Amino acid sequence: MSGARTGPSGFINSLEETLIALLLGLMTLITFANVIARFAFNSNILWALELTVFLFAWLVLLGAAYAVKTHAHLGVDAIVNILSPGPRKVVALIAALCCLVFSLLLLKGAYDYWAVFADLPPTSGRWFPTGFDFKARSQSFYEVQDVPMVGIFRFLEDLINYGDSYEKLPKVVPYLVLPLSMLLLVFRFAQATLQVLRGEADRLVASHEVEDELDEARARATEGED
């Protein structure tokens, strides 16, 4: 699924991996700085814990979509392995479609939860969007508990908070990961479904045993060519 890093898909791959690495690095630096502040200077970075929690949430949610791309999610393929290629493809396709539908449901729920913080209307309909609920109460004035407002987000005060200033970071910023990660998850499951349809994959998750067997097969093929 990784493929060549060219075109829109390659850009998304690179951006995704870079963002995940950046999030992990920031979590490490902030936690380390807070430890040094506590034990060396008897002080505390007030917003460090909350920001680390937000960064961890971003890391987990974006990592879920990345794991779909790299086939890193846990799975049981004991039954799949005993099936012939035809039924195996059918089972893989059913699993991929179920995951795609589920990710679409998650996308709707994630957008609806985030939209009120962005002064946007959530969708109507219990399972699938049937329109927009313009009567929903805006919660764009909600702020996080400790993380202070950052200058680059001051434009949000005029955009969604009707000119009122924020003292803390508005929740719309950290919660953006909800619709963003779910949209990426839909994209990855759509890719996985196309892979199964094209015959490029016969399952969503490759167990370590299968990966070892593939490595051994490649090694034997390489020895045969030599």
Tab-separated table of N, CA and C in Angstrom, residues 38-178:
chain	number	residue	atom	x	y	z
A	38	ARG	N	10.706	19.787	37.221
A	38	ARG	CA	10.270	19.360	38.554
A	38	ARG	C	11.439	19.007	39.454
A	39	PHE	N	12.361	18.185	38.948
A	39	PHE	CA	13.409	17.658	39.810
A	39	PHE	C	14.644	18.550	39.876
A	40	ALA	N	14.863	19.363	38.870
A	40	ALA	CA	16.054	20.228	38.876
A	40	ALA	C	15.746	21.637	39.356
A	41	PHE	N	14.539	22.132	39.054
A	41	PHE	CA	14.217	23.515	39.390
A	41	PHE	C	13.022	23.631	40.332
A	42	ASN	N	12.510	22.492	40.808
A	42	ASN	CA	11.380	22.482	41.732
A	42	ASN	C	10.220	23.320	41.188
A	43	SER	N	9.975	23.175	39.905
A	43	SER	CA	8.926	23.935	39.238
A	43	SER	C	8.041	22.963	38.462
A	44	ASN	N	7.188	23.504	37.635
A	44	ASN	CA	6.266	22.662	36.879
A	44	ASN	C	5.793	23.413	35.643
A	45	ILE	N	5.724	22.700	34.527
A	45	ILE	CA	5.133	23.256	33.316
A	45	ILE	C	3.648	22.925	33.361
A	46	LEU	N	2.836	23.902	33.679
A	46	LEU	CA	1.430	23.669	33.986
A	46	LEU	C	0.689	22.953	32.860
A	47	TRP	N	0.987	23.341	31.629
A	47	TRP	CA	0.219	22.828	30.496
A	47	TRP	C	0.818	21.566	29.888
A	48	ALA	N	1.930	21.074	30.444
A	48	ALA	CA	2.648	19.958	29.818
A	48	ALA	C	1.813	18.683	29.781
A	49	LEU	N	1.162	18.350	30.891
A	49	LEU	CA	0.406	17.104	30.951
A	49	LEU	C	-0.760	17.108	29.962
A	50	GLU	N	-1.526	18.201	29.951
A	50	GLU	CA	-2.683	18.252	29.060
A	50	GLU	C	-2.244	18.221	27.601
A	51	LEU	N	-1.188	18.953	27.274
A	51	LEU	CA	-0.719	18.959	25.889
A	51	LEU	C	-0.199	17.586	25.485
A	52	THR	N	0.471	16.898	26.402
A	52	THR	CA	0.953	15.551	26.101
A	52	THR	C	-0.207	14.601	25.834
A	53	VAL	N	-1.295	14.752	26.593
A	53	VAL	CA	-2.484	13.925	26.374
A	53	VAL	C	-3.061	14.178	24.981
A	54	PHE	N	-3.135	15.448	24.590
A	54	PHE	CA	-3.645	15.776	23.259
A	54	PHE	C	-2.741	15.197	22.172
A	55	LEU	N	-1.437	15.330	22.353
A	55	LEU	CA	-0.503	14.799	21.361
A	55	LEU	C	-0.601	13.284	21.270
A	56	PHE	N	-0.793	12.638	22.413
A	56	PHE	CA	-0.942	11.186	22.416
A	56	PHE	C	-2.216	10.766	21.688
A	57	ALA	N	-3.288	11.534	21.884
A	57	ALA	CA	-4.540	11.244	21.177
A	57	ALA	C	-4.343	11.382	19.667
A	58	TRP	N	-3.655	12.433	19.248
A	58	TRP	CA	-3.362	12.598	17.826
A	58	TRP	C	-2.534	11.417	17.313
A	59	LEU	N	-1.534	11.015	18.104
A	59	LEU	CA	-0.659	9.920	17.692
A	59	LEU	C	-1.433	8.618	17.521
A	60	VAL	N	-2.321	8.318	18.471
A	60	VAL	CA	-3.091	7.069	18.413
A	60	VAL	C	-4.072	7.082	17.238
A	61	LEU	N	-4.807	8.175	17.083
A	61	LEU	CA	-5.837	8.216	16.049
A	61	LEU	C	-5.237	8.240	14.643
A	62	LEU	N	-4.187	9.013	14.456
A	62	LEU	CA	-3.527	8.998	13.146
A	62	LEU	C	-2.788	7.684	12.931
A	63	GLY	N	-2.257	7.116	14.015
A	63	GLY	CA	-1.561	5.846	13.913
A	63	GLY	C	-2.482	4.704	13.526
A	64	ALA	N	-3.767	4.807	13.894
A	64	ALA	CA	-4.723	3.763	13.523
A	64	ALA	C	-4.855	3.668	12.007
A	65	ALA	N	-4.941	4.818	11.349
A	65	ALA	CA	-5.018	4.821	9.885
A	65	ALA	C	-3.700	4.364	9.266
A	66	TYR	N	-2.589	4.776	9.870
A	66	TYR	CA	-1.282	4.365	9.359
A	66	TYR	C	-1.102	2.851	9.477
A	67	ALA	N	-1.634	2.268	10.551
A	67	ALA	CA	-1.517	0.823	10.740
A	67	ALA	C	-2.317	0.054	9.696
A	68	VAL	N	-3.423	0.632	9.226
A	68	VAL	CA	-4.177	-0.006	8.142
A	68	VAL	C	-3.310	-0.052	6.882
A	69	LYS	N	-2.616	1.020	6.619
A	69	LYS	CA	-1.770	1.081	5.426
A	69	LYS	C	-0.645	0.054	5.482
A	70	THR	N	-0.046	-0.124	6.672
A	70	THR	CA	1.103	-1.018	6.820
A	70	THR	C	0.710	-2.425	7.253
A	71	HIS	N	-0.608	-2.706	7.327
A	71	HIS	CA	-1.110	-4.019	7.751
A	71	HIS	C	-0.594	-4.382	9.134
A	72	ALA	N	-0.543	-3.412	10.038
A	72	ALA	CA	0.034	-3.628	11.363
A	72	ALA	C	-1.001	-3.901	12.444
A	73	HIS	N	-2.288	-3.840	12.121
A	73	HIS	CA	-3.308	-4.132	13.125
A	73	HIS	C	-3.299	-5.621	13.475
A	74	LEU	N	-3.692	-5.927	14.697
A	74	LEU	CA	-3.766	-7.316	15.127
A	74	LEU	C	-4.932	-8.012	14.430
A	75	GLY	N	-4.750	-9.251	14.104
A	75	GLY	CA	-5.810	-10.002	13.457
A	75	GLY	C	-5.576	-11.495	13.579
A	76	VAL	N	-6.636	-12.268	13.433
A	76	VAL	CA	-6.560	-13.736	13.463
A	76	VAL	C	-6.891	-14.250	12.071
A	77	ASP	N	-5.957	-14.928	11.456
A	77	ASP	CA	-6.152	-15.390	10.076
A	77	ASP	C	-6.084	-16.908	9.967
A	78	ALA	N	-6.377	-17.615	11.079
A	78	ALA	CA	-6.309	-19.080	11.055
A	78	ALA	C	-7.296	-19.653	10.058
A	79	ILE	N	-8.506	-19.099	10.009
A	79	ILE	CA	-9.517	-19.605	9.078
A	79	ILE	C	-9.199	-19.172	7.653
A	80	VAL	N	-8.742	-17.925	7.509
A	80	VAL	CA	-8.423	-17.413	6.169
A	80	VAL	C	-7.346	-18.264	5.503
A	81	ASN	N	-6.385	-18.733	6.300
A	81	ASN	CA	-5.265	-19.483	5.736
A	81	ASN	C	-5.682	-20.825	5.156
A	82	ILE	N	-6.793	-21.398	5.643
A	82	ILE	CA	-7.198	-22.713	5.148
A	82	ILE	C	-8.148	-22.613	3.953
A	83	LEU	N	-8.528	-21.403	3.587
A	83	LEU	CA	-9.432	-21.207	2.457
A	83	LEU	C	-8.655	-21.205	1.148
A	84	SER	N	-9.312	-21.583	0.086
A	84	SER	CA	-8.709	-21.482	-1.245
A	84	SER	C	-8.720	-20.027	-1.692
A	85	PRO	N	-7.957	-19.675	-2.721
A	85	PRO	CA	-7.851	-18.273	-3.121
A	85	PRO	C	-9.172	-17.580	-3.395
A	86	GLY	N	-10.126	-18.267	-4.030
A	86	GLY	CA	-11.412	-17.642	-4.344
A	86	GLY	C	-12.194	-17.232	-3.103
A	87	PRO	N	-12.519	-18.193	-2.218
A	87	PRO	CA	-13.227	-17.831	-0.989
A	87	PRO	C	-12.446	-16.863	-0.107
A	88	ARG	N	-11.120	-16.988	-0.126
A	88	ARG	CA	-10.297	-16.075	0.674
A	88	ARG	C	-10.477	-14.638	0.210
A	89	LYS	N	-10.559	-14.446	-1.095
A	89	LYS	CA	-10.768	-13.099	-1.616
A	89	LYS	C	-12.142	-12.568	-1.230
A	90	VAL	N	-13.151	-13.438	-1.278
A	90	VAL	CA	-14.506	-13.020	-0.901
A	90	VAL	C	-14.551	-12.602	0.557
A	91	VAL	N	-13.938	-13.402	1.439
A	91	VAL	CA	-13.911	-13.084	2.863
A	91	VAL	C	-13.160	-11.773	3.104
A	92	ALA	N	-12.037	-11.598	2.420
A	92	ALA	CA	-11.261	-10.362	2.573
A	92	ALA	C	-12.053	-9.147	2.105
A	93	LEU	N	-12.803	-9.321	1.014
A	93	LEU	CA	-13.603	-8.220	0.488
A	93	LEU	C	-14.735	-7.856	1.449
A	94	ILE	N	-15.376	-8.867	2.033
A	94	ILE	CA	-16.441	-8.608	3.011
A	94	ILE	C	-15.872	-7.871	4.220
A	95	ALA	N	-14.712	-8.324	4.695
A	95	ALA	CA	-14.078	-7.675	5.847
A	95	ALA	C	-13.708	-6.233	5.524
A	96	ALA	N	-13.171	-6.004	4.330
A	96	ALA	CA	-12.775	-4.650	3.939
A	96	ALA	C	-13.984	-3.728	3.839
A	97	LEU	N	-15.073	-4.236	3.266
A	97	LEU	CA	-16.292	-3.423	3.137
A	97	LEU	C	-16.897	-3.119	4.507
A	98	CYS	N	-16.879	-4.099	5.405
A	98	CYS	CA	-17.380	-3.857	6.768
A	98	CYS	C	-16.553	-2.784	7.467
A	99	CYS	N	-15.244	-2.849	7.320
A	99	CYS	CA	-14.367	-1.846	7.928
A	99	CYS	C	-14.598	-0.466	7.305
A	100	LEU	N	-14.843	-0.445	5.995
A	100	LEU	CA	-15.087	0.823	5.315
A	100	LEU	C	-16.381	1.464	5.802
A	101	VAL	N	-17.440	0.665	5.934
A	101	VAL	CA	-18.711	1.194	6.440
A	101	VAL	C	-18.554	1.677	7.874
A	102	PHE	N	-17.848	0.905	8.688
A	102	PHE	CA	-17.637	1.291	10.080
A	102	PHE	C	-16.851	2.594	10.180
A	103	SER	N	-15.838	2.745	9.330
A	103	SER	CA	-15.054	3.976	9.353
A	103	SER	C	-15.882	5.174	8.897
A	104	LEU	N	-16.835	4.952	7.995
A	104	LEU	CA	-17.731	6.034	7.583
A	104	LEU	C	-18.649	6.453	8.733
A	105	LEU	N	-19.104	5.483	9.512
A	105	LEU	CA	-19.905	5.806	10.697
A	105	LEU	C	-19.075	6.592	11.707
A	106	LEU	N	-17.822	6.189	11.877
A	106	LEU	CA	-16.930	6.916	12.782
A	106	LEU	C	-16.691	8.341	12.286
A	107	LEU	N	-16.574	8.498	10.971
A	107	LEU	CA	-16.363	9.826	10.402
A	107	LEU	C	-17.545	10.742	10.692
A	108	LYS	N	-18.748	10.236	10.542
A	108	LYS	CA	-19.935	11.038	10.848
A	108	LYS	C	-19.949	11.447	12.322
A	109	GLY	N	-19.727	10.473	13.207
A	109	GLY	CA	-19.725	10.777	14.634
A	109	GLY	C	-18.619	11.748	15.021
A	110	ALA	N	-17.447	11.582	14.426
A	110	ALA	CA	-16.321	12.465	14.742
A	110	ALA	C	-16.596	13.891	14.267
A	111	TYR	N	-17.142	14.017	13.047
A	111	TYR	CA	-17.457	15.355	12.543
A	111	TYR	C	-18.529	16.017	13.397
A	112	ASP	N	-19.570	15.278	13.736
A	112	ASP	CA	-20.658	15.857	14.520
A	112	ASP	C	-20.163	16.336	15.884
A	113	TYR	N	-19.253	15.586	16.488
A	113	TYR	CA	-18.720	15.993	17.791
A	113	TYR	C	-17.855	17.235	17.679
A	114	TRP	N	-17.048	17.303	16.599
A	114	TRP	CA	-16.120	18.424	16.432
A	114	TRP	C	-16.810	19.671	15.892
A	115	ALA	N	-17.849	19.503	15.104
A	115	ALA	CA	-18.450	20.619	14.380
A	115	ALA	C	-18.936	21.724	15.303
A	116	VAL	N	-19.541	21.375	16.437
A	116	VAL	CA	-20.089	22.408	17.325
A	116	VAL	C	-18.977	23.266	17.915
A	117	PHE	N	-17.781	22.713	18.074
A	117	PHE	CA	-16.650	23.494	18.566
A	117	PHE	C	-16.096	24.407	17.478
A	118	ALA	N	-16.379	24.087	16.223
A	118	ALA	CA	-15.919	24.895	15.091
A	118	ALA	C	-17.002	25.844	14.596
A	119	ASP	N	-18.108	25.961	15.345
A	119	ASP	CA	-19.232	26.818	14.962
A	119	ASP	C	-19.802	26.384	13.613
A	120	LEU	N	-19.816	25.068	13.392
A	120	LEU	CA	-20.375	24.488	12.177
A	120	LEU	C	-21.564	23.605	12.545
A	121	PRO	N	-22.508	23.436	11.643
A	121	PRO	CA	-23.665	22.584	11.943
A	121	PRO	C	-23.302	21.106	11.854
A	122	PRO	N	-23.647	20.304	12.852
A	122	PRO	CA	-23.452	18.860	12.730
A	122	PRO	C	-24.462	18.274	11.753
A	123	THR	N	-24.234	17.056	11.363
A	123	THR	CA	-25.161	16.413	10.440
A	123	THR	C	-26.374	15.878	11.193
A	124	SER	N	-27.470	15.763	10.492
A	124	SER	CA	-28.665	15.141	11.044
A	124	SER	C	-28.688	13.675	10.625
A	125	GLY	N	-29.565	12.898	11.259
A	125	GLY	CA	-29.606	11.475	10.971
A	125	GLY	C	-28.823	10.699	12.002
A	126	ARG	N	-29.371	9.558	12.423
A	126	ARG	CA	-28.741	8.797	13.485
A	126	ARG	C	-27.521	8.021	13.010
A	127	TRP	N	-27.630	7.357	11.864
A	127	TRP	CA	-26.550	6.519	11.379
A	127	TRP	C	-25.803	7.151	10.215
A	128	PHE	N	-26.552	7.665	9.262
A	128	PHE	CA	-25.944	8.280	8.089
A	128	PHE	C	-26.472	9.709	7.946
A	129	PRO	N	-25.641	10.625	7.455
A	129	PRO	CA	-26.077	12.025	7.354
A	129	PRO	C	-27.250	12.201	6.397
A	130	THR	N	-28.262	12.889	6.883
A	130	THR	CA	-29.438	13.187	6.049
A	130	THR	C	-29.566	14.684	5.784
A	131	GLY	N	-28.589	15.453	6.236
A	131	GLY	CA	-28.612	16.909	6.100
A	131	GLY	C	-27.789	17.522	7.205
A	132	PHE	N	-28.052	18.778	7.508
A	132	PHE	CA	-27.340	19.483	8.571
A	132	PHE	C	-28.333	20.020	9.588
A	133	ASP	N	-27.924	19.965	10.849
A	133	ASP	CA	-28.753	20.458	11.945
A	133	ASP	C	-28.316	21.890	12.276
A	134	PHE	N	-28.983	22.864	11.680
A	134	PHE	CA	-28.605	24.260	11.875
A	134	PHE	C	-29.119	24.816	13.205
A	135	LYS	N	-29.875	24.014	13.950
A	135	LYS	CA	-30.364	24.454	15.250
A	135	LYS	C	-29.431	24.059	16.389
A	136	ALA	N	-28.365	23.335	16.067
A	136	ALA	CA	-27.432	22.899	17.098
A	136	ALA	C	-26.730	24.102	17.723
A	137	ARG	N	-26.538	24.065	19.014
A	137	ARG	CA	-25.918	25.172	19.756
A	137	ARG	C	-24.406	25.163	19.560
A	138	SER	N	-23.865	26.303	19.166
A	138	SER	CA	-22.427	26.425	18.966
A	138	SER	C	-21.695	26.358	20.305
A	139	GLN	N	-20.569	25.670	20.316
A	139	GLN	CA	-19.707	25.586	21.493
A	139	GLN	C	-18.294	26.068	21.168
A	140	SER	N	-18.232	27.015	20.233
A	140	SER	CA	-16.933	27.503	19.781
A	140	SER	C	-16.182	28.279	20.857
A	141	PHE	N	-16.868	28.667	21.932
A	141	PHE	CA	-16.219	29.410	23.010
A	141	PHE	C	-15.571	28.488	24.037
A	142	TYR	N	-15.736	27.173	23.899
A	142	TYR	CA	-15.153	26.232	24.848
A	142	TYR	C	-13.636	26.208	24.692
A	143	GLU	N	-12.951	26.228	25.831
A	143	GLU	CA	-11.489	26.211	25.849
A	143	GLU	C	-10.993	24.976	26.594
A	144	VAL	N	-9.726	24.629	26.337
A	144	VAL	CA	-9.110	23.548	27.097
A	144	VAL	C	-8.790	24.057	28.496
A	145	GLN	N	-8.277	23.179	29.342
A	145	GLN	CA	-8.099	23.547	30.739
A	145	GLN	C	-6.818	24.321	31.015
A	146	ASP	N	-5.696	23.881	30.443
A	146	ASP	CA	-4.403	24.463	30.828
A	146	ASP	C	-3.591	25.052	29.679
A	147	VAL	N	-3.704	24.500	28.481
A	147	VAL	CA	-2.843	24.942	27.375
A	147	VAL	C	-3.203	26.372	26.987
A	148	PRO	N	-2.240	27.299	27.055
A	148	PRO	CA	-2.551	28.698	26.718
A	148	PRO	C	-2.805	28.893	25.232
A	149	MET	N	-3.460	29.983	24.916
A	149	MET	CA	-3.738	30.318	23.532
A	149	MET	C	-2.437	30.608	22.794
A	150	VAL	N	-2.360	30.153	21.556
A	150	VAL	CA	-1.178	30.348	20.722
A	150	VAL	C	-1.496	31.392	19.667
A	151	GLY	N	-0.537	32.265	19.407
A	151	GLY	CA	-0.763	33.395	18.513
A	151	GLY	C	-1.248	33.014	17.128
A	152	ILE	N	-0.763	31.894	16.595
A	152	ILE	CA	-1.130	31.524	15.222
A	152	ILE	C	-2.609	31.157	15.100
A	153	PHE	N	-3.269	30.944	16.230
A	153	PHE	CA	-4.689	30.592	16.191
A	153	PHE	C	-5.591	31.768	16.566
A	154	ARG	N	-5.023	32.956	16.672
A	154	ARG	CA	-5.825	34.127	17.037
A	154	ARG	C	-6.894	34.438	15.987
A	155	PHE	N	-6.685	34.007	14.764
A	155	PHE	CA	-7.679	34.266	13.717
A	155	PHE	C	-9.012	33.598	14.039
A	156	LEU	N	-8.969	32.561	14.885
A	156	LEU	CA	-10.203	31.871	15.245
A	156	LEU	C	-11.129	32.748	16.077
A	157	GLU	N	-10.573	33.741	16.742
A	157	GLU	CA	-11.408	34.614	17.574
A	157	GLU	C	-12.422	35.371	16.730
A	158	ASP	N	-11.990	35.874	15.595
A	158	ASP	CA	-12.915	36.565	14.700
A	158	ASP	C	-13.700	35.586	13.833
A	159	LEU	N	-13.099	34.444	13.548
A	159	LEU	CA	-13.721	33.501	12.629
A	159	LEU	C	-14.889	32.750	13.263
A	160	ILE	N	-14.707	32.259	14.489
A	160	ILE	CA	-15.755	31.419	15.095
A	160	ILE	C	-16.189	31.889	16.486
A	161	ASN	N	-15.463	32.843	17.088
A	161	ASN	CA	-15.808	33.262	18.451
A	161	ASN	C	-16.359	34.685	18.501
A	162	TYR	N	-16.754	35.206	17.355
A	162	TYR	CA	-17.431	36.502	17.259
A	162	TYR	C	-16.630	37.639	17.886
A	163	GLY	N	-15.306	37.582	17.721
A	163	GLY	CA	-14.440	38.660	18.184
A	163	GLY	C	-13.970	38.549	19.612
A	164	ASP	N	-14.532	37.648	20.392
A	164	ASP	CA	-14.096	37.475	21.780
A	164	ASP	C	-12.759	36.743	21.805
A	165	SER	N	-11.881	37.188	22.708
A	165	SER	CA	-10.542	36.600	22.781
A	165	SER	C	-10.561	35.307	23.589
A	166	TYR	N	-9.628	34.443	23.270
A	166	TYR	CA	-9.435	33.197	24.008
A	166	TYR	C	-8.282	33.363	24.988
A	167	GLU	N	-8.458	32.892	26.211
A	167	GLU	CA	-7.350	32.832	27.158
A	167	GLU	C	-6.598	31.513	27.030
A	168	LYS	N	-7.345	30.450	26.817
A	168	LYS	CA	-6.766	29.132	26.606
A	168	LYS	C	-7.038	28.703	25.162
A	169	LEU	N	-6.392	27.626	24.759
A	169	LEU	CA	-6.563	27.112	23.407
A	169	LEU	C	-7.998	26.627	23.214
A	170	PRO	N	-8.691	27.065	22.176
A	170	PRO	CA	-10.060	26.573	21.951
A	170	PRO	C	-10.056	25.089	21.613
A	171	LYS	N	-11.090	24.404	22.056
A	171	LYS	CA	-11.151	22.958	21.863
A	171	LYS	C	-11.213	22.556	20.392
A	172	VAL	N	-11.611	23.472	19.540
A	172	VAL	CA	-11.704	23.145	18.120
A	172	VAL	C	-10.349	22.716	17.553
A	173	VAL	N	-9.262	23.217	18.145
A	173	VAL	CA	-7.932	22.914	17.613
A	173	VAL	C	-7.506	21.475	17.929
A	174	PRO	N	-7.428	21.074	19.197
A	174	PRO	CA	-6.999	19.684	19.451
A	174	PRO	C	-8.004	18.645	18.976
A	175	TYR	N	-9.289	18.990	18.966
A	175	TYR	CA	-10.310	18.027	18.562
A	175	TYR	C	-10.407	17.869	17.049
A	176	LEU	N	-9.658	18.671	16.314
A	176	LEU	CA	-9.645	18.549	14.853
A	176	LEU	C	-9.180	17.168	14.414
A	177	VAL	N	-8.399	16.507	15.255
A	177	VAL	CA	-7.875	15.192	14.901
A	177	VAL	C	-8.998	14.172	14.717
A	178	LEU	N	-10.149	14.399	15.340
A	178	LEU	CA	-11.239	13.430	15.239
A	178	LEU	C	-11.734	13.272	13.794
